[in-house]
CSV table of C-alpha atoms in Angstrom, one decimal:
chain,number,residue,atom,x,y,z
A,282,MET,CA,6.6,-10.8,15.5
A,283,VAL,CA,3.4,-11.7,13.7
A,284,ARG,CA,2.9,-13.5,10.4
A,285,ILE,CA,0.4,-11.9,8.1
A,286,LEU,CA,-1.3,-12.3,4.8
A,287,HIS,CA,-2.6,-9.1,3.2
A,288,ALA,CA,-5.2,-9.1,0.4
A,289,ALA,CA,-7.8,-6.8,-1.0
A,290,ASP,CA,-10.2,-6.0,-3.8
A,291,PHE,CA,-11.6,-9.5,-4.6
A,292,HIS,CA,-14.8,-7.9,-6.1
A,293,LEU,CA,-16.7,-11.2,-5.8
A,294,ASP,CA,-19.7,-11.6,-8.1
A,295,SER,CA,-18.2,-9.3,-10.7
A,296,ALA,CA,-20.1,-9.5,-14.0
A,297,PHE,CA,-17.1,-10.4,-16.3
A,298,GLY,CA,-19.3,-8.9,-19.0
A,299,ALA,CA,-16.6,-9.0,-21.8
A,300,LEU,CA,-16.6,-12.8,-21.6
A,301,GLY,CA,-19.3,-15.2,-22.9
A,302,GLU,CA,-22.0,-16.3,-20.6
A,303,GLU,CA,-20.4,-19.7,-19.7
A,304,GLN,CA,-16.9,-18.3,-19.2
A,305,ALA,CA,-18.3,-15.4,-17.1
A,306,ARG,CA,-20.0,-17.9,-14.9
A,307,GLN,CA,-16.9,-19.9,-14.6
A,308,ARG,CA,-14.8,-16.9,-13.7
A,309,ARG,CA,-17.3,-15.9,-10.9
A,310,GLN,CA,-16.9,-19.4,-9.5
A,311,GLU,CA,-13.2,-19.2,-9.7
A,312,SER,CA,-13.3,-15.9,-7.8
A,313,ARG,CA,-15.4,-17.5,-5.0
A,314,GLN,CA,-12.8,-20.4,-4.8
A,315,LEU,CA,-10.1,-17.8,-4.3
A,316,VAL,CA,-10.9,-17.4,-0.6
A,317,SER,CA,-10.7,-21.1,0.0
A,318,ARG,CA,-7.3,-21.1,-1.7
A,319,LEU,CA,-6.2,-18.2,0.5
A,320,ALA,CA,-7.3,-20.0,3.7
A,321,ASP,CA,-5.4,-23.1,2.6
A,322,TYR,CA,-2.3,-21.1,1.7
A,323,GLY,CA,-2.4,-19.2,5.0
A,324,ASN,CA,-2.6,-22.4,7.0
A,325,GLU,CA,0.3,-23.9,5.1
A,326,GLN,CA,2.4,-20.8,5.7
A,327,GLY,CA,1.5,-20.5,9.4
A,328,VAL,CA,-0.2,-17.1,8.9
A,329,GLN,CA,-1.7,-15.7,12.1
A,330,LEU,CA,-3.5,-12.7,10.8
A,331,MET,CA,-5.3,-12.4,7.5
A,332,LEU,CA,-5.8,-8.7,6.7
A,333,LEU,CA,-8.5,-8.0,4.1
A,334,ALA,CA,-8.6,-4.3,3.1
A,335,GLY,CA,-12.0,-4.0,1.5
A,336,ASP,CA,-14.0,-4.4,-1.7
A,337,LEU,CA,-14.4,-8.2,-1.1
A,338,PHE,CA,-17.7,-7.9,-2.9
A,339,ASP,CA,-18.3,-6.0,-6.1
A,340,SER,CA,-21.5,-4.6,-4.7
A,341,ASP,CA,-24.0,-5.1,-1.9
A,342,ASP,CA,-26.1,-7.2,-4.3
A,343,ILE,CA,-24.3,-10.5,-3.9
A,344,PHE,CA,-25.5,-14.1,-4.3
A,345,SER,CA,-26.3,-15.8,-1.0
A,346,GLN,CA,-23.9,-18.6,-2.0
A,347,THR,CA,-21.1,-16.1,-2.3
A,348,GLY,CA,-21.5,-14.9,1.3
A,349,GLU,CA,-21.9,-18.5,2.6
A,350,ASP,CA,-18.8,-19.7,0.7
A,351,LEU,CA,-16.8,-16.7,2.0
A,352,ALA,CA,-17.7,-17.3,5.6
A,353,LEU,CA,-17.1,-21.1,5.3
A,354,ALA,CA,-13.7,-20.6,3.7
A,355,LEU,CA,-12.6,-18.0,6.3
A,356,GLY,CA,-13.8,-20.3,9.1
A,357,ARG,CA,-11.3,-22.9,7.9
A,358,PHE,CA,-8.4,-20.5,8.4
A,359,ASP,CA,-6.5,-21.4,11.6
A,360,GLY,CA,-5.7,-17.7,12.5
A,361,HIS,CA,-7.8,-14.6,12.7
A,362,VAL,CA,-9.3,-12.5,9.9
A,363,VAL,CA,-9.7,-8.7,10.0
A,364,ILE,CA,-11.8,-7.0,7.4
A,365,ALA,CA,-12.0,-3.2,6.7
A,366,PRO,CA,-15.0,-2.8,4.3
A,367,GLY,CA,-14.4,-0.6,1.2
A,368,ASN,CA,-16.5,1.6,-1.1
A,369,HIS,CA,-17.9,-1.3,-3.1
A,370,ASP,CA,-18.7,-3.5,0.0
A,371,TRP,CA,-19.4,-0.7,2.4
A,372,TYR,CA,-20.7,-1.7,5.9
A,373,ASP,CA,-24.4,-1.5,6.5
A,374,PRO,CA,-26.1,-3.6,9.2
A,375,ALA,CA,-28.8,-4.5,6.8
A,376,GLY,CA,-26.3,-5.1,3.9
A,377,ALA,CA,-24.1,-8.1,2.9
A,378,TYR,CA,-21.9,-7.9,5.9
A,379,GLY,CA,-24.9,-7.8,8.3
A,380,ARG,CA,-26.6,-10.8,6.5
A,381,ILE,CA,-23.6,-13.1,6.7
A,382,LEU,CA,-23.2,-15.4,9.7
A,383,TRP,CA,-19.5,-14.9,10.3
A,384,PRO,CA,-17.3,-17.5,12.2
A,385,GLU,CA,-15.7,-16.5,15.5
A,386,ASN,CA,-12.3,-15.9,13.9
A,387,VAL,CA,-13.5,-13.1,11.6
A,388,HIS,CA,-13.6,-9.5,12.8
A,389,VAL,CA,-15.2,-6.8,10.7
A,390,PHE,CA,-14.7,-3.0,11.3
A,391,THR,CA,-18.1,-1.4,11.3
A,392,GLU,CA,-17.4,2.4,11.9
A,393,ASP,CA,-16.0,5.2,9.8
A,394,LYS,CA,-13.5,6.0,12.5
A,395,LEU,CA,-10.4,4.2,13.7
A,396,THR,CA,-11.0,1.5,16.2
A,397,ALA,CA,-8.6,-1.1,17.6
A,398,LEU,CA,-8.6,-4.9,17.9
A,399,ASP,CA,-6.2,-6.4,20.4
A,400,PHE,CA,-4.6,-9.7,19.7
A,401,PRO,CA,-2.5,-10.4,22.9
A,402,GLN,CA,-1.7,-13.9,21.7
A,403,TYR,CA,0.4,-12.2,18.9
A,404,ASP,CA,1.5,-9.2,21.0
A,405,CYS,CA,-0.3,-7.1,18.3
A,406,CYS,CA,-2.9,-4.5,17.8
A,407,VAL,CA,-4.8,-4.0,14.6
A,408,TRP,CA,-6.4,-0.6,13.8
A,409,GLY,CA,-8.9,0.0,11.1
A,410,ALA,CA,-12.1,1.7,9.9
A,411,ALA,CA,-14.9,0.9,7.5
A,412,PHE,CA,-16.7,2.6,4.6
A,413,THR,CA,-20.2,3.1,5.8
A,414,ALA,CA,-21.5,4.5,2.4
A,415,PRO,CA,-20.3,4.0,-1.2
A,416,THR,CA,-18.6,7.4,-1.4
A,417,GLY,CA,-17.6,10.3,0.9
A,418,ALA,CA,-15.4,8.4,3.3
A,419,ASP,CA,-13.0,11.0,4.8
A,420,GLY,CA,-9.3,10.7,4.7
A,421,ALA,CA,-9.3,12.6,8.0
A,422,VAL,CA,-9.8,9.3,9.7
A,423,LEU,CA,-6.0,9.3,10.2
A,424,ASP,CA,-5.7,12.9,11.3
A,425,GLY,CA,-4.2,13.2,14.8
A,426,PHE,CA,-3.6,9.4,15.0
A,427,THR,CA,-0.3,8.0,16.2
A,428,ALA,CA,0.1,4.4,17.3
A,429,PRO,CA,1.3,4.1,20.9
A,430,ASP,CA,5.0,3.3,21.3
A,431,ASP,CA,4.4,0.3,23.7
A,432,GLY,CA,6.6,-2.3,22.2
A,433,ARG,CA,3.8,-4.2,20.5
A,434,THR,CA,3.3,-4.7,16.8
A,435,HIS,CA,0.8,-2.1,15.4
A,436,LEU,CA,-1.0,-2.8,12.1
A,437,LEU,CA,-3.4,-0.7,10.1
A,438,VAL,CA,-6.1,-2.1,7.7
A,439,LEU,CA,-7.8,0.5,5.6
A,440,HIS,CA,-9.4,1.0,2.2
A,441,GLY,CA,-8.5,4.3,0.7
A,442,ASP,CA,-7.0,6.3,-2.2
A,443,LEU,CA,-3.4,7.2,-1.5
A,444,GLY,CA,-2.4,10.3,-3.4
A,445,GLY,CA,-6.0,10.9,-4.7
A,446,ARG,CA,-6.4,14.4,-3.1
A,447,GLU,CA,-9.8,15.0,-4.8
A,448,SER,CA,-11.0,11.4,-4.4
A,449,VAL,CA,-14.3,10.6,-2.8
A,450,TYR,CA,-12.9,7.2,-1.8
A,451,ARG,CA,-11.1,8.3,1.4
A,452,PRO,CA,-8.1,10.2,0.1
A,453,LEU,CA,-4.9,9.4,2.0
A,454,ASN,CA,-1.4,10.7,1.8
A,455,ALA,CA,2.1,9.5,2.9
A,456,GLU,CA,2.4,12.2,5.5
A,457,GLN,CA,-0.6,10.7,7.4
A,458,LEU,CA,0.9,7.3,7.2
A,459,GLN,CA,4.2,8.6,8.5
A,460,ARG,CA,2.5,10.3,11.5
A,461,ALA,CA,0.5,7.2,12.2
A,462,GLY,CA,3.7,5.4,13.1
A,463,VAL,CA,2.3,1.9,12.6
A,464,ASP,CA,4.6,-0.9,11.7
A,465,TYR,CA,2.6,-1.9,8.6
A,466,ALA,CA,-0.4,-0.3,6.8
A,467,ALA,CA,-2.4,-2.9,4.8
A,468,LEU,CA,-4.2,-0.8,2.2
A,469,GLY,CA,-6.9,-1.6,-0.4
A,470,HIS,CA,-8.5,0.2,-3.4
A,471,GLN,CA,-5.7,0.4,-6.0
A,472,HIS,CA,-5.7,-2.7,-8.2
A,473,ALA,CA,-2.0,-2.8,-9.0
A,474,PHE,CA,0.7,-4.0,-6.6
A,475,SER,CA,2.4,-0.9,-5.3
A,476,GLY,CA,5.5,-2.5,-4.0
A,477,VAL,CA,6.2,-2.4,-0.2
A,478,LEU,CA,6.9,1.3,0.5
A,479,ARG,CA,7.9,3.3,3.6
A,480,ALA,CA,6.9,6.6,5.1
A,481,GLY,CA,8.9,7.2,8.3
A,482,ARG,CA,8.7,4.1,10.3
A,483,THR,CA,5.5,3.0,8.6
A,484,TYR,CA,5.8,0.3,5.9
A,485,TYR,CA,2.7,0.2,3.6
A,486,ALA,CA,1.5,-1.4,0.4
A,487,TYR,CA,-1.4,-2.1,-1.9
A,488,PRO,CA,-1.3,-5.8,-2.9
A,489,GLY,CA,-3.5,-5.1,-5.9
A,490,CYS,CA,-6.4,-7.3,-6.8
A,491,PRO,CA,-5.7,-11.1,-6.6
A,492,GLU,CA,-7.6,-11.8,-9.8
A,493,GLY,CA,-7.7,-9.5,-12.9
A,494,ARG,CA,-11.2,-8.8,-14.3
A,495,GLY,CA,-10.4,-6.9,-17.5
A,496,PHE,CA,-7.7,-5.4,-19.7
A,497,ASP,CA,-7.2,-2.6,-17.3
A,498,GLU,CA,-5.8,-5.1,-14.8
A,499,LEU,CA,-3.0,-6.7,-16.6
A,500,GLY,CA,-0.4,-9.2,-15.6
A,501,GLU,CA,0.3,-11.3,-12.6
A,502,LYS,CA,-2.0,-10.6,-9.6
A,503,GLY,CA,-1.7,-11.7,-6.0
A,504,VAL,CA,-1.3,-11.1,-2.3
A,505,LEU,CA,1.4,-10.2,0.2
A,506,CYS,CA,2.6,-12.6,2.9
A,507,GLY,CA,5.4,-12.3,5.5
A,508,THR,CA,6.2,-11.1,9.0
A,509,VAL,CA,5.9,-7.7,10.8
A,510,GLU,CA,7.5,-6.7,14.0
A,511,PRO,CA,8.1,-3.3,15.6
A,512,GLY,CA,10.1,-1.3,13.1
A,513,ARG,CA,10.3,-4.0,10.4
A,514,ALA,CA,8.1,-5.5,7.7
A,515,ALA,CA,9.4,-8.4,5.6
A,516,LEU,CA,6.7,-9.1,3.0
A,517,GLN,CA,6.8,-10.9,-0.4
A,518,PHE,CA,4.4,-10.7,-3.3
A,519,VAL,CA,2.7,-14.0,-3.9
A,520,PRO,CA,1.2,-14.6,-7.4
A,521,PHE,CA,-2.3,-16.0,-6.8
A,522,GLY,CA,-4.5,-15.3,-9.8
A,523,ARG,CA,-5.9,-18.3,-11.8
A,524,ARG,CA,-5.7,-16.3,-15.0
A,525,ARG,CA,-4.0,-13.3,-16.4
A,526,TYR,CA,-5.2,-10.5,-18.7
A,527,GLU,CA,-2.5,-9.6,-21.3
A,528,ILE,CA,-2.3,-7.2,-24.3
A,529,LEU,CA,0.2,-8.2,-27.0
A,530,THR,CA,1.0,-5.8,-29.8
A,531,VAL,CA,2.4,-7.4,-33.0
A,532,ASP,CA,3.7,-5.6,-36.1
A,533,VAL,CA,2.7,-7.7,-39.1
A,534,THR,CA,4.3,-5.6,-41.8
A,535,ASP,CA,5.7,-7.9,-44.6
A,536,SER,CA,4.7,-10.9,-42.5
A,537,ASP,CA,2.0,-13.6,-42.4
A,538,PRO,CA,-0.2,-12.4,-39.5
A,539,LEU,CA,-0.5,-15.9,-38.0
A,540,ALA,CA,3.2,-16.6,-38.1
A,541,ALA,CA,4.0,-13.1,-36.8
A,542,VAL,CA,1.7,-13.6,-33.8
A,543,ALA,CA,2.9,-17.1,-33.1
A,544,ASN,CA,6.6,-15.9,-33.0
A,545,ARG,CA,5.7,-13.3,-30.3
A,546,LEU,CA,3.6,-15.4,-28.0
A,547,PRO,CA,5.2,-16.7,-24.8
A,548,ARG,CA,4.6,-20.3,-23.7
A,549,ASP,CA,1.8,-21.5,-21.5
A,550,THR,CA,-0.9,-19.0,-22.4
A,551,GLU,CA,-3.8,-21.5,-22.2
A,552,ARG,CA,-5.1,-20.2,-18.9
A,553,ASP,CA,-4.9,-16.6,-19.9
A,554,ILE,CA,-7.1,-14.0,-21.5
A,555,TYR,CA,-5.4,-12.1,-24.3
A,556,ARG,CA,-6.0,-9.1,-26.5
A,557,ILE,CA,-3.8,-9.1,-29.6
A,558,MET,CA,-3.3,-5.8,-31.4
A,559,LEU,CA,-2.1,-6.0,-35.0
A,560,THR,CA,-0.2,-3.0,-36.3
A,561,GLY,CA,1.9,-2.1,-39.3
A,562,GLU,CA,1.2,-2.2,-43.1
A,563,THR,CA,-0.5,-5.0,-45.0
A,564,ALA,CA,-1.2,-5.5,-48.7
A,565,GLU,CA,-4.6,-7.1,-47.9
A,566,PRO,CA,-7.1,-6.5,-45.1
A,567,ILE,CA,-6.6,-8.7,-42.0
A,568,ARG,CA,-9.3,-11.4,-41.5
A,569,THR,CA,-9.4,-11.0,-37.7
A,570,GLU,CA,-12.1,-13.5,-37.0
A,571,ARG,CA,-10.4,-16.2,-39.0
A,572,LEU,CA,-7.1,-15.4,-37.2
A,573,ARG,CA,-8.9,-15.5,-33.8
A,574,GLN,CA,-10.3,-18.9,-34.6
A,575,GLU,CA,-6.9,-20.3,-35.6
A,576,LEU,CA,-5.3,-19.1,-32.4
A,577,ALA,CA,-8.3,-19.7,-30.0
A,578,ASP,CA,-7.0,-23.0,-28.6
A,579,ARG,CA,-3.9,-21.3,-27.2
A,580,PHE,CA,-6.0,-19.2,-24.8
A,581,TYR,CA,-8.8,-19.3,-22.3
A,582,ALA,CA,-10.3,-16.3,-24.2
A,583,LEU,CA,-8.9,-14.2,-27.1
A,584,GLU,CA,-9.8,-11.0,-28.9
A,585,VAL,CA,-8.0,-9.7,-32.0
A,586,ARG,CA,-8.0,-6.1,-33.0
A,587,ASP,CA,-6.8,-4.8,-36.3
A,588,GLN,CA,-4.9,-1.5,-36.2
A,589,THR,CA,-3.0,-2.0,-39.5
A,590,ARG,CA,-2.9,0.3,-42.5
A,591,MET,CA,-3.1,-0.7,-46.1
A,592,LYS,CA,0.3,-0.7,-47.7
A,593,GLN,CA,0.9,2.0,-50.3
A,594,ASP,CA,3.6,2.7,-52.8
A,595,ILE,CA,5.6,5.4,-50.9
A,596,TRP,CA,7.2,6.6,-54.1
A,597,ALA,CA,3.9,7.4,-55.8
A,598,HIS,CA,3.8,11.1,-57.0
A,599,CYS,CA,7.6,11.2,-57.1
A,600,GLY,CA,8.6,14.0,-59.5
A,601,ASP,CA,5.2,15.7,-59.4
A,602,ASP,CA,5.2,19.4,-59.6
A,603,SER,CA,4.4,19.8,-55.9
A,604,LEU,CA,6.1,19.9,-52.5
A,605,ARG,CA,5.4,16.1,-52.1
A,606,GLY,CA,6.9,15.4,-55.5
A,607,LEU,CA,10.1,17.4,-54.8
A,608,PHE,CA,10.4,15.8,-51.4
A,609,LEU,CA,10.1,12.3,-52.8
A,610,GLN,CA,12.4,13.0,-55.7
A,611,LYS,CA,15.2,14.2,-53.5
A,612,LEU,CA,15.0,11.1,-51.2
A,613,ARG,CA,14.6,8.7,-54.1
A,614,ALA,CA,18.0,9.8,-55.5
A,615,ASP,CA,19.6,9.1,-52.1
A,616,TYR,CA,17.7,5.8,-52.0
A,617,GLU,CA,19.1,4.6,-55.3
A,618,THR,CA,22.7,4.8,-54.0
A,619,ALA,CA,22.1,3.7,-50.4
A,620,ASP,CA,23.0,0.3,-48.9
A,621,GLU,CA,20.3,-2.0,-47.4
A,622,ASP,CA,20.4,-0.3,-43.9
A,623,GLY,CA,20.4,3.1,-45.5
A,624,ARG,CA,17.3,2.3,-47.7
A,625,ARG,CA,15.4,1.2,-44.6
A,626,GLN,CA,16.2,4.5,-42.9
A,627,ILE,CA,15.2,6.5,-46.0
A,628,GLU,CA,11.9,4.5,-46.3
A,629,GLN,CA,11.2,5.4,-42.6
A,630,ALA,CA,12.0,9.1,-43.3
A,631,VAL,CA,9.7,9.1,-46.3
A,632,ARG,CA,6.8,7.6,-44.2
A,633,PHE,CA,7.3,10.2,-41.4
A,634,GLY,CA,7.5,13.0,-44.0
A,635,LEU,CA,4.4,12.0,-45.8
A,636,ALA,CA,2.5,11.5,-42.5
A,637,ALA,CA,3.5,15.1,-41.5
A,638,MET,CA,2.4,16.4,-44.8
A,639,ASP,CA,-1.0,14.7,-44.4
A,640,ASN,CA,-1.3,15.8,-40.8
A,641,ARG,CA,-1.7,12.2,-39.5
A,642,ASP,CA,0.1,9.9,-37.1
A,643,MET,CA,2.5,7.2,-38.3
């Protein structure tokens, strides 16, 4: 049995362009600190192998401090680190991986073909491959491969696009993982946690990125940690992100926008980055910048988007000599005799009907 930590897709030195200059700088620094936190967590949990499945850097053009901090943090880890470079941080002897002075406990795959690293102290073998160019890595790297049935724990570390048949980022499929017959495949590339899945005897997962970088990477982000042995993988998702990106949609119809948003907000959002989408009908235009300023202290960063419609008298043109007038006249008669719930349903029917007549969405 070997205790592992599986992480991927750090994208260190990302621009964080949607944030202000100072916040973007702070987020880049927090991202660099991520690796130190991982090393500390791994040591606390008795992790023996840290499996990093690529895209540790956002590009080959990294700050020298970033590489130095990464090597220093990984050198503090008590176990061994195995890295399989991805499409953003592809291996080039003259690139970022070649320029960094790695500590002895860090092992980097350097070829676009499967090679093995033996760890007899853990009765374990780790297989992996690197991207050696930003695109074009071949999913055939797994074709014909089956891990030996020798009683040891066999792990696979690989950056690739599972299910992306037309992908240029090493397309993989579940059939290849099943034939590989490893005990656990630590994958990178997809930024959402996949859950721990199984193909034949092979357990596999994407941990997702450990830090969200935009509103396409919502919610809690983290890593996987646990144990693997022949025929069994027991891994848990560990939330690890300093901040979360969240999108909250609030209907402000017949409400004060500030109160409507406040009533929908969860507690403890101060560390997070939010986009609030306002919907519904209003009598007056929403003053989004004023609303953003009133709420700003509740978030690390906030943007407010107004998708409301101006409220209109739905019974306008009732009785006109037109299809619209006849439609409204019929429903208005029902409306006058309906109870409160019935009136709400009729109002909704009117809105849907008028939207259909105007060939627009509700």
